[in-house]
Coordinates of C-alpha atoms and ligand atoms in Angstrom, one line a residue:
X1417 CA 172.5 72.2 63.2
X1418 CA 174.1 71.9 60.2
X1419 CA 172.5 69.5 57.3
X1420 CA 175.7 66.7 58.1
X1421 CA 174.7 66.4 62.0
X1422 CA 171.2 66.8 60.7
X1423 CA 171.6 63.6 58.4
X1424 CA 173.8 61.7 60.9
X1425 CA 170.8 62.5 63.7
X1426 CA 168.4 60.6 61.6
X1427 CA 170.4 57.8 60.5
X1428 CA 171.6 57.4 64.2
X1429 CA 167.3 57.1 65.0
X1430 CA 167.1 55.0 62.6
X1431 CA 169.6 52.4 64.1
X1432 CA 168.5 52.7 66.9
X1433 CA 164.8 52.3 66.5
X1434 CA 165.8 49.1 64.3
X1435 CA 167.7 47.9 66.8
X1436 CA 165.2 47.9 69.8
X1437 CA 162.4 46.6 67.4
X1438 CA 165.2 43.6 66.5
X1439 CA 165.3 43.2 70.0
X1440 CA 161.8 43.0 71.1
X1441 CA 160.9 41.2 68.2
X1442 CA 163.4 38.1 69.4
X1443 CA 160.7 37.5 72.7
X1444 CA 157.6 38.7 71.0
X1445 CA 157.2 36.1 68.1
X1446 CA 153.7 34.3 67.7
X1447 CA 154.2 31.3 69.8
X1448 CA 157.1 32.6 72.1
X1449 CA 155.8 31.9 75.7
X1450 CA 155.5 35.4 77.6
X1451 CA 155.4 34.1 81.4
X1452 CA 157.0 30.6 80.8
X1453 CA 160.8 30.4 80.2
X1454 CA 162.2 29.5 76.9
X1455 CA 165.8 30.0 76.1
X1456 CA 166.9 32.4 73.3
X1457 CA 167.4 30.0 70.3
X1458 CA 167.6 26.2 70.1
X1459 CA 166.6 23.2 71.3
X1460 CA 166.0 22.7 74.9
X1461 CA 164.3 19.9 77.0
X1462 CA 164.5 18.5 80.7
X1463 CA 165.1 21.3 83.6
X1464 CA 168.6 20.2 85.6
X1465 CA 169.9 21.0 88.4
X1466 CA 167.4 23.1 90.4
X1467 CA 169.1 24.3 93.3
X1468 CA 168.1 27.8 95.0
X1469 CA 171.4 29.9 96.9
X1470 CA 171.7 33.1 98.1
X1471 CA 168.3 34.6 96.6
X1472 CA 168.9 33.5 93.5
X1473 CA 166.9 30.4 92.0
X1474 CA 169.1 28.6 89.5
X1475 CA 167.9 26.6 86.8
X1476 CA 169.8 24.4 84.4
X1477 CA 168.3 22.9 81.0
X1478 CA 169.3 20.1 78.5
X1479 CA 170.6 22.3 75.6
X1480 CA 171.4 21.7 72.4
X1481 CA 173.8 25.0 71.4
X1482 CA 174.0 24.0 67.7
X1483 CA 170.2 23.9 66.8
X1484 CA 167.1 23.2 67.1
X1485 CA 166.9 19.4 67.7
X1486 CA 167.7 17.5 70.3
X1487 CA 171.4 16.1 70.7
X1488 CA 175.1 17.1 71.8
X1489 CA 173.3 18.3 75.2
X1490 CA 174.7 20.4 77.4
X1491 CA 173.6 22.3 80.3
X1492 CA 171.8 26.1 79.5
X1493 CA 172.0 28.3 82.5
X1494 CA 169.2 30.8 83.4
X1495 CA 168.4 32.1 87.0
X1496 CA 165.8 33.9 88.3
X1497 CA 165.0 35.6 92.1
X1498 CA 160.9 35.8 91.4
X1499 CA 160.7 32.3 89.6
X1500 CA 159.3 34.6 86.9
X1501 CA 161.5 36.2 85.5
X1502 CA 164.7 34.5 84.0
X1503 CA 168.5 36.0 83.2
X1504 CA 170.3 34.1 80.6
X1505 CA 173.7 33.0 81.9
X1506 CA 176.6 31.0 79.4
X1507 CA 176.3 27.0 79.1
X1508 CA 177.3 26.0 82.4
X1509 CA 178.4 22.4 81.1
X1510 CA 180.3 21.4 78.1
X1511 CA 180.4 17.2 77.0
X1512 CA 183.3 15.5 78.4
X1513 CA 186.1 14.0 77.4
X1514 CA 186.0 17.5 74.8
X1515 CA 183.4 15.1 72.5
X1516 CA 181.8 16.6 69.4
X1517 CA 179.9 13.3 69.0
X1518 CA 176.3 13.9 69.1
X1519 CA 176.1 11.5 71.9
X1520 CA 178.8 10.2 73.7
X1521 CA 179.9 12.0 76.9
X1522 CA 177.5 15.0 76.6
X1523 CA 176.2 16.3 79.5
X1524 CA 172.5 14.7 80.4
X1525 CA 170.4 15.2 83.2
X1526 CA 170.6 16.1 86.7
X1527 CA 170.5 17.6 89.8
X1528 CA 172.7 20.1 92.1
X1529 CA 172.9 21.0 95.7
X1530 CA 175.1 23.3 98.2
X1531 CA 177.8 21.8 99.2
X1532 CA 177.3 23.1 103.1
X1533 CA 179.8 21.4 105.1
X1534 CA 182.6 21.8 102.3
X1535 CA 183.1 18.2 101.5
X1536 CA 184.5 18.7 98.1
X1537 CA 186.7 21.0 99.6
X1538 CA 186.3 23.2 96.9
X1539 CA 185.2 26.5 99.0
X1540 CA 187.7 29.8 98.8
X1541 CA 185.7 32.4 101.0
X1542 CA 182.1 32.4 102.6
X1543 CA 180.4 31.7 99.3
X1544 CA 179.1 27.5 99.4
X1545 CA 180.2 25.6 96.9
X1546 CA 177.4 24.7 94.1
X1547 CA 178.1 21.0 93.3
X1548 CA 176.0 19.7 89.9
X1549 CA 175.5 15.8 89.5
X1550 CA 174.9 14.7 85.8
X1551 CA 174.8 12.0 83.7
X1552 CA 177.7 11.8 81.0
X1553 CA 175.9 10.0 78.6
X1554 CA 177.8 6.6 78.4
X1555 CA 180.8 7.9 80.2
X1556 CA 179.5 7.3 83.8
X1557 CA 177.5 9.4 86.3
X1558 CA 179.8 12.7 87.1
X1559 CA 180.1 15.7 88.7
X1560 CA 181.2 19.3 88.8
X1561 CA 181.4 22.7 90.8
X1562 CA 181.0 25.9 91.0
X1563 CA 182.5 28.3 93.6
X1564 CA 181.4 31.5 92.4
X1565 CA 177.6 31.2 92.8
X1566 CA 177.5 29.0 89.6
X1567 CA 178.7 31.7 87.3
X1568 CA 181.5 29.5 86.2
X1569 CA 181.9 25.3 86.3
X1570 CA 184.8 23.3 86.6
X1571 CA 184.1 19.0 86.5
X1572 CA 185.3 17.2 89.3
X1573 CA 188.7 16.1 88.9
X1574 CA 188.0 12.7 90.3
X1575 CA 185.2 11.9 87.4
X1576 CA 183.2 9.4 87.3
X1577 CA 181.7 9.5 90.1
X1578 CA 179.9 6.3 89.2
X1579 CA 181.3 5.0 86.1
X1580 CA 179.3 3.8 82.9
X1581 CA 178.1 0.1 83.0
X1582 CA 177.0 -0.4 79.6
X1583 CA 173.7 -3.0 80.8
X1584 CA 172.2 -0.7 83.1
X1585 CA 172.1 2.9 81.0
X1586 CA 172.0 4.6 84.4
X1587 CA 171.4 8.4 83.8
X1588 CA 169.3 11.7 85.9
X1589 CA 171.1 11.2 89.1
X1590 CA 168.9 13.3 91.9
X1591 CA 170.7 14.1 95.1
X1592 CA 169.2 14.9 98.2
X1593 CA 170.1 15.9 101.6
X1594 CA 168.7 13.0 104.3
X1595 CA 168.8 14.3 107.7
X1596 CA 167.9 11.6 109.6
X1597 CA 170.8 9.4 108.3
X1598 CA 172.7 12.4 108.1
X1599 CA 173.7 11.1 104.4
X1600 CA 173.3 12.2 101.0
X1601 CA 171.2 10.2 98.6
X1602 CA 171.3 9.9 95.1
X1603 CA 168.1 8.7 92.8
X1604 CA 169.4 7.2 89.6
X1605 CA 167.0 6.0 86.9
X1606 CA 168.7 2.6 85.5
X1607 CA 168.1 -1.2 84.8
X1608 CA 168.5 -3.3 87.5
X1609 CA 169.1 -6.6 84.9
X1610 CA 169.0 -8.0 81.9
X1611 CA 165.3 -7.7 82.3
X1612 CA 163.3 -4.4 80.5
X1613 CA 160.5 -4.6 84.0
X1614 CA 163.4 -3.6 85.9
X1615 CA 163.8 -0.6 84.8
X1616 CA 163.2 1.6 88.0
X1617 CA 165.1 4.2 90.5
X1618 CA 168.0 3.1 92.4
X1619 CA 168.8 3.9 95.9
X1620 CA 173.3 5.2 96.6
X1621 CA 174.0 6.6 99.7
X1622 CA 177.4 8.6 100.4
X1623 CA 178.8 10.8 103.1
X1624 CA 181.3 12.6 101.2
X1625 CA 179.5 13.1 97.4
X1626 CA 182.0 11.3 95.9
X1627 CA 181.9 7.6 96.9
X1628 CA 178.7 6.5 96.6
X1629 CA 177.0 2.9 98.1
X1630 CA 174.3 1.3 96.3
X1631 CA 171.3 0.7 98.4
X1632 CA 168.2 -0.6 97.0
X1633 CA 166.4 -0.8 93.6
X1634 CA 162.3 -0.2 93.1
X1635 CA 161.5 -1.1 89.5
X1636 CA 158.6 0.4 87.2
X1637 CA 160.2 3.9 87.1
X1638 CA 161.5 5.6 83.8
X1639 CA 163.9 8.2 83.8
X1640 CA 164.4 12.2 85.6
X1641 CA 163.4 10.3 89.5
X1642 CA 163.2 12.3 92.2
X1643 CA 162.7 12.1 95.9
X1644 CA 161.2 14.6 98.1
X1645 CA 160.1 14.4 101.9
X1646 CA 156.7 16.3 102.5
X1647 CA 154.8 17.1 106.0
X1648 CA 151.5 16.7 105.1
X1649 CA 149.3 19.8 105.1
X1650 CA 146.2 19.3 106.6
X1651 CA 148.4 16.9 109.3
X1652 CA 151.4 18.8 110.3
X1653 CA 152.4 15.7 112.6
X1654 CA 152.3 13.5 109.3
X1655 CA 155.9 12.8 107.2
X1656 CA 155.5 11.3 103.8
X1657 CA 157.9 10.7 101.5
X1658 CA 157.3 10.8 97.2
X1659 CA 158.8 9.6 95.0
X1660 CA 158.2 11.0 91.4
X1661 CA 158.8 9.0 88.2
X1662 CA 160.0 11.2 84.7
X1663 CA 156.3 12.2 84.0
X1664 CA 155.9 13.6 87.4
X1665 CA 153.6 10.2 88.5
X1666 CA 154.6 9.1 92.1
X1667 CA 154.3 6.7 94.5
X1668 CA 153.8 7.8 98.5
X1669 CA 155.3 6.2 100.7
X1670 CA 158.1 5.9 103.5
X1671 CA 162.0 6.1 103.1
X1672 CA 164.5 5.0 105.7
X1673 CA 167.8 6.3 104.2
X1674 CA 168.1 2.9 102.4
X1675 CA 165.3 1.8 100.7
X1676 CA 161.9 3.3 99.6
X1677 CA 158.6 1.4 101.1
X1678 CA 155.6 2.6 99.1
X1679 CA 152.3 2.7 100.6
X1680 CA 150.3 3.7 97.5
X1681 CA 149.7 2.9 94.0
X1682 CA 151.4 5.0 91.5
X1683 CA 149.6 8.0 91.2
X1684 CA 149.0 10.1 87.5
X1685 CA 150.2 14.0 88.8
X1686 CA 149.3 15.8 85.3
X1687 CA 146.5 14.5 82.6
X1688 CA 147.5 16.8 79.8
X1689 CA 150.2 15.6 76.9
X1690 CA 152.9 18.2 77.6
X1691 CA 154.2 17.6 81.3
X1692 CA 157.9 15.5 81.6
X1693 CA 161.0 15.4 83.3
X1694 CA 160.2 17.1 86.3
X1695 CA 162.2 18.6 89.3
X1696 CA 162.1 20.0 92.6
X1697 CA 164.2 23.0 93.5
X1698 CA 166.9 21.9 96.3
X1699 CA 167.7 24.3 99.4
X1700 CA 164.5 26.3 99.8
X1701 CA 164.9 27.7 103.2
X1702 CA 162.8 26.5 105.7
X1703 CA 161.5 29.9 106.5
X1704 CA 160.2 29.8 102.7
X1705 CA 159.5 25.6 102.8
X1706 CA 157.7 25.5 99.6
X1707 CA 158.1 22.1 97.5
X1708 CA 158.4 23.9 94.0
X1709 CA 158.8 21.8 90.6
X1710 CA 158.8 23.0 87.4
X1711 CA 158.7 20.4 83.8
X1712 CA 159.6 20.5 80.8
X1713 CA 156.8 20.8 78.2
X1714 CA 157.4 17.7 76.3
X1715 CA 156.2 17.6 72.4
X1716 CA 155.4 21.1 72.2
X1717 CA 154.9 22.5 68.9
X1718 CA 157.0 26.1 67.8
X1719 CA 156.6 26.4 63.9
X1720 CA 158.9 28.5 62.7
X1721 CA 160.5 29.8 66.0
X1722 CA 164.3 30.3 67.0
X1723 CA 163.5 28.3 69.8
X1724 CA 162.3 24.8 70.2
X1725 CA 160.8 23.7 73.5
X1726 CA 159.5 25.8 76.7
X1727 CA 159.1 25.0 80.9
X1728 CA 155.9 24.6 82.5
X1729 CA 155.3 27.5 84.7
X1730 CA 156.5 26.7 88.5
X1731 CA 154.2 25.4 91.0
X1732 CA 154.0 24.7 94.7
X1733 CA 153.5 20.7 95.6
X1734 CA 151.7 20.1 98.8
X1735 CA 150.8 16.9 100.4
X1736 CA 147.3 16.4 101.5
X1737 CA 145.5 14.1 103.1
X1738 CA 141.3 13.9 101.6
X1739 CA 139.0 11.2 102.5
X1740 CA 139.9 8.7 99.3
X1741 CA 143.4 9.1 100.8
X1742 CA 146.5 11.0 100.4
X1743 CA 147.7 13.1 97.5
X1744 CA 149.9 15.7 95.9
X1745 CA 147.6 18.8 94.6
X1746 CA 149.8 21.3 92.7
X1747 CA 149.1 25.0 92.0
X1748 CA 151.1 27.9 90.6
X1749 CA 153.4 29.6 92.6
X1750 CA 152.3 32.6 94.1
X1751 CA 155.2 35.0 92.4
X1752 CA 152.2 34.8 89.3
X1753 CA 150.5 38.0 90.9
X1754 CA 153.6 40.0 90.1
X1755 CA 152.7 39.5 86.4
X1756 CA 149.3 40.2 87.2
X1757 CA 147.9 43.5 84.3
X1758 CA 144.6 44.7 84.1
X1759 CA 142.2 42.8 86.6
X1760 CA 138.6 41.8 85.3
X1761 CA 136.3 40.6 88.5
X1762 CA 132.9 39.2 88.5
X1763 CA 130.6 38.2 91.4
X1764 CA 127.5 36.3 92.0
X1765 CA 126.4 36.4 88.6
X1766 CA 124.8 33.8 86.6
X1767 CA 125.6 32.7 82.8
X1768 CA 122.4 31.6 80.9
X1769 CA 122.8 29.5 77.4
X1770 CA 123.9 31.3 74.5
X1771 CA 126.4 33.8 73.1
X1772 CA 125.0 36.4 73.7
X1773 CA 125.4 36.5 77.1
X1774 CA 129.2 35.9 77.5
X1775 CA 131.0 38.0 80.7
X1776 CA 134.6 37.7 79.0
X1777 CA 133.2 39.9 75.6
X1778 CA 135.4 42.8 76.8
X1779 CA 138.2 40.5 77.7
X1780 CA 140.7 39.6 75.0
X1781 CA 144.3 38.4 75.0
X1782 CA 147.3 35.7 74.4
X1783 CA 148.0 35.8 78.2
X1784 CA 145.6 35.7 80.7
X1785 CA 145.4 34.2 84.7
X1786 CA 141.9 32.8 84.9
X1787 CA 140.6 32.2 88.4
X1788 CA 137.6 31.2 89.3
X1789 CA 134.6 29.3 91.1
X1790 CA 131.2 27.9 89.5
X1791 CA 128.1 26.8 90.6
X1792 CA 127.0 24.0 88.3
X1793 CA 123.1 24.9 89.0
X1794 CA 121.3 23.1 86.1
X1795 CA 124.1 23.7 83.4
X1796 CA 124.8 20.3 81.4
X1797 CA 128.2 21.1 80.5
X1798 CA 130.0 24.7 80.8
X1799 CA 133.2 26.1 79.7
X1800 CA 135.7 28.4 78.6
X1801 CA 136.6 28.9 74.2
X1802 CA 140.1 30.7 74.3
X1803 CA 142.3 32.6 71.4
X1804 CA 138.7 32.5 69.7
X1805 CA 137.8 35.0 66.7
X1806 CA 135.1 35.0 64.4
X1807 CA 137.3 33.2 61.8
X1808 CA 138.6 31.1 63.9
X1809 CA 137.2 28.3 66.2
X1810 CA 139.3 28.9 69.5
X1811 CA 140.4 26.3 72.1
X1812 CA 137.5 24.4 74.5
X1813 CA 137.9 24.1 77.9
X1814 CA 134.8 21.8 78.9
X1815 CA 133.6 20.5 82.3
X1816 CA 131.0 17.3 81.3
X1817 CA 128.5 17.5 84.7
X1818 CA 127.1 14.0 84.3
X1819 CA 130.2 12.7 83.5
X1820 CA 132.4 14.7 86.0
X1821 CA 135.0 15.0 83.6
X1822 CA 137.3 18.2 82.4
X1823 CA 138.7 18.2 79.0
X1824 CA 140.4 20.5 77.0
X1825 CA 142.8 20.0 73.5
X1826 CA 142.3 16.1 73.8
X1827 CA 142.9 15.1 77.3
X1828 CA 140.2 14.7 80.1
X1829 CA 140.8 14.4 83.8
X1830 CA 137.9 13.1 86.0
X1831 CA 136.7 16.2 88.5
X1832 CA 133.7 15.5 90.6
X1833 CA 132.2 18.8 91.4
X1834 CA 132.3 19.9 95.2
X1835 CA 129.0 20.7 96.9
X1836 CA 127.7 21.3 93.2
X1837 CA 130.9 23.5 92.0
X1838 CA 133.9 23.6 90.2
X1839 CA 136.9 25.6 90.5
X1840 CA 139.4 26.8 87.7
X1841 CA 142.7 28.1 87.2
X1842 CA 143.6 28.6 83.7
X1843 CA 147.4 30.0 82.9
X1844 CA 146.7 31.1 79.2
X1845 CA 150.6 31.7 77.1
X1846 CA 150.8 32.3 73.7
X1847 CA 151.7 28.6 73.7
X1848 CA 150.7 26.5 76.2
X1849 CA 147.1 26.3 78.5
X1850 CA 147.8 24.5 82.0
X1851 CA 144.9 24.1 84.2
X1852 CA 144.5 24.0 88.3
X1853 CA 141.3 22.1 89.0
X1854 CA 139.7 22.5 92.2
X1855 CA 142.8 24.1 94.0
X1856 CA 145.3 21.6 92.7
X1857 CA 144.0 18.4 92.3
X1858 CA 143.5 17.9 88.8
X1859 CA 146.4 19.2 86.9
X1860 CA 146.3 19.1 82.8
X1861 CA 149.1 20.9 81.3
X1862 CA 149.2 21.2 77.4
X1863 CA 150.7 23.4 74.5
X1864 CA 149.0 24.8 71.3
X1865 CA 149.5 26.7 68.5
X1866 CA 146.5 29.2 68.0
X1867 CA 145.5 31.0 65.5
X1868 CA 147.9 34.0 65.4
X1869 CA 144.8 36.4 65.6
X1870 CA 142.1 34.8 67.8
X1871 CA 142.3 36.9 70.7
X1872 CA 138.6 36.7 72.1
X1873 CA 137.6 34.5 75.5
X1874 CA 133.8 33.0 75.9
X1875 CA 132.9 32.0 78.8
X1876 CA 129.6 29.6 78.0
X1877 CA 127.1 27.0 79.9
X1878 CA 124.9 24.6 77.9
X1879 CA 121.7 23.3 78.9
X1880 CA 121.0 25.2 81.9
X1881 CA 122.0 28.2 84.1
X1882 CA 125.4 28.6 85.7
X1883 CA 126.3 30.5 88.5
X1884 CA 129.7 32.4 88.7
X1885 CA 130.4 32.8 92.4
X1886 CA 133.7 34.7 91.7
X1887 CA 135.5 34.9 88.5
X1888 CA 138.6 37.0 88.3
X1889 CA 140.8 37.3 84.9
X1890 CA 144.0 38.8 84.8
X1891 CA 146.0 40.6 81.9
X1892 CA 149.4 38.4 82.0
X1893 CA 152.6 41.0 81.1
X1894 CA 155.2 39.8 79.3
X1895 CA 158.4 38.9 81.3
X1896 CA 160.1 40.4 78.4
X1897 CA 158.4 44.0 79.4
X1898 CA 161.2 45.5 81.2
Ligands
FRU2127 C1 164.5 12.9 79.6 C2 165.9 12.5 79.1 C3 166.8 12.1 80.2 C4 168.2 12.4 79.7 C5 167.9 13.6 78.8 C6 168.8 13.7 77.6 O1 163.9 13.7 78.7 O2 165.8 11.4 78.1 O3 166.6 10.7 80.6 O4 169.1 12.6 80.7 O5 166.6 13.6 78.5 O6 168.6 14.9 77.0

């Protein structure tokens, strides 16, 4: 080798070591989420669109292509088959009417299903048409299609769909599939009056997804609705239906086709400050006949990022009826365990007062899948202190035994123990803690910004002894590892 190819070796290297550093540095910044999506750069906010087709879970976002604040929304495109890992597709949805306004006619929230019995009469070969409902803010409620697995869009000639009453400011239509009436039904947020109380979830009805019948109205409901129908799990005789308000609150009760009849109070699904706009894939298959809904992390903090905004991780909703009554307990999909590293287990042990005696010393990390089960024994209070360093006071997870409360950045969720124990699931990101209390029944789901270099997890008790019937803490990887 001559000293020219020798010289043009090097600088070759060089580009291309600088390069894949370039690269990995775009998903590896300090607050970048590594198991919870985000999109490349910009603003995003409220998931649309959550429809699941030929192995492929598609997911839609409110995105904001020229920055990172929110406004001149359109809809981002990502999809995943593992609800884990994510492919960035092109924006799906453009505004209408070709607006540049930051506004008016952009493409707001929504929902999309399969269009199985060709009613658009859109299909060209086996492949289902994808139809997406979305609001046009203030041009009407509208829709659009995709015949090529929702690779490319095209908007419904026939648009609006519902057009734009400027007293109601209707938007986040949900469409669902009712089998009993054989009709679909769309959830729109809107004002039913004049009046600000009536602000709630209308009821439409159509047979053909484009003309669409106004039902019934149920007021104290703000934005992103959605209705799902849920055999409950410990009852498998046992339909409910739920109906879930913007912050992923819901009210249980039954649904003729026409009108919604609850038969509970409104019930609080997440206790943290970071959960909103929530959704519910459409089209799982029955042979899979998971309820999965994923939110957006409202408020979120990402100084300095490309980005601005990240999802909650995916969960499973299940229906269950306990003896205080029924309700919705919500836990992580089970796809997690495919991100699952290095394994840490502990069994039977106890955990006396002090620091010297914490289990997790050999444990440190950003990303972690804490599972586990504690025996409250004679501890007064016990706990977890994450992205801890010796600098820097980390983040307390705290469960209060007289006062049966959890708390953690803030927010506390009442959490009586069972039989004397508590159980924890802790999904640790560089950004965000979400916590599974006692398999799904108390949900708190926040973000953070830690300190960059606190790595170090304590696990401590105060007051007394705690027992650790099983602990298990898993090394997250990065979905950006491959
Ligand atoms: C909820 C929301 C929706 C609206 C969208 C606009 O976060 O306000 O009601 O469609 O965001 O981005």
């Amino acid at each position: 080798m001559n000293f020219l190819s020798t010289a043009l070796l090097a600088i070759l290297l060089t580009i291309s070591t600088s390069a894949k550093n370039n690269e990995k540095n775009i998903y590896d910044e300090i607050y970048r989420p590594q198991f919870h999506f985000t999109p490349e750069k910009n603003w995003h906010n409220d998931p649309n669109g959550l429809v699941f087709y030929d192995n492929e879970y598609h997911m839609f976002y409110q995105y904001n292509p020229n920055g990172n604040e929110w406004g001149y929304m359109h809809w981002g495109h990502t999809i995943s088959t593992d609800l884990v890992h994510w492919q960035h597709f092109p924006i799906a949805l453009y505004p209408d009417e070709e607006s540049t306004d930051k506004e008016k006619c952009t493409a707001f929230s929504g929902s999309a299903i399969v269009d199985e019995q060709n009613l658009l009469n859109k299909q060209t070969n086996d492949t289902k048409t994808l139809v997406a409902f979305y609001t046009s803010q203030h041009c009407g409620q509208r829709m659009a299609y995709s015949t090529d697995k929702g690779r490319t869009w095209k908007k419904y000639e026939g648009n609006p769909i519902i057009p734009f009453d400027e007293k109601d400011d209707a938007r986040d239509p949900k469409v669902i599939w009712h089998e009993e009436s054989e009709k679909w039904i769309m959830v729109l947020y809107r004002k039913q009056n004049e009046e600000e109380n009536s602000k709630g979830v209308s009821f439409y009805t159509s047979n053909n997804l484009i003309d669409w019948k106004w039902e019934s109205h149920i007021a104290g409901f703000y934005e992103c609705p959605d209705l799902v129908k849920f055999t409950v799990t410990n009852r498998p005789d046992e339909v409910k239906w739920v109906l879930f308000d913007g912050d992923g609150s819901y009210l249980m009760g039954s649904f003729d086709g026409k009108t919604f009849a609850p038969e509970s109070a409104k019930l609080k699904s997440d206790w943290g400050k970071n959960y909103y706009a929530t959704q519910t894939w459409s089209n799982i298959p029955q042979s899979d006949g998971r309820v999965i809904q994923i939110a957006w992390m409202r408020d979120g903090k990402f100084p300095d990022m490309p980005f601005n905004g990240q999802m909650s991780f995916p969960c499973e909703l299940r229906l269950t009826k306990f003896d205080s009554g029924y309700k919705l307990i919500r836990k992580p999909v089970s796809e997690i365990e495919l991100l699952h590293d290095k394994q840490y287990t502990w069994e039977n042990k106890n955990v006396i007062p002090g620091i010297n005696d914490n289990k997790l010393k050999k444990v440190s990390g950003d990303c972690l899948h804490i599972i586990g089960e504690f025996d409250l024994k004679t501890a007064d209070n016990f706990g977890f202190m994450l992205r801890h360093s010796n600098k820097a006071t980390g983040t307390e997870i705290l469960y209060n035994v007289k006062r049966g409360t959890l708390s953690v950045l803030g927010c506390t969720v009442p959490l009586p123990a069972v039989n004397n124990k508590i159980k924890l699931e802790i999904l640790l990101d560089r950004s965000s803690i979400e916590i599974f209390a006692n398999d799904g029944q108390a949900v708190i789901s926040n973000c953070f910004t830690p300190d960059e270099k606190a790595t170090d997890a304590v696990l401590f008790t105060n007051g007394g002894e705690l027992g650790v019937d099983k602990l298990d803490v898993y090394k997250m990887k990065s979905i950006y590892e491959d």
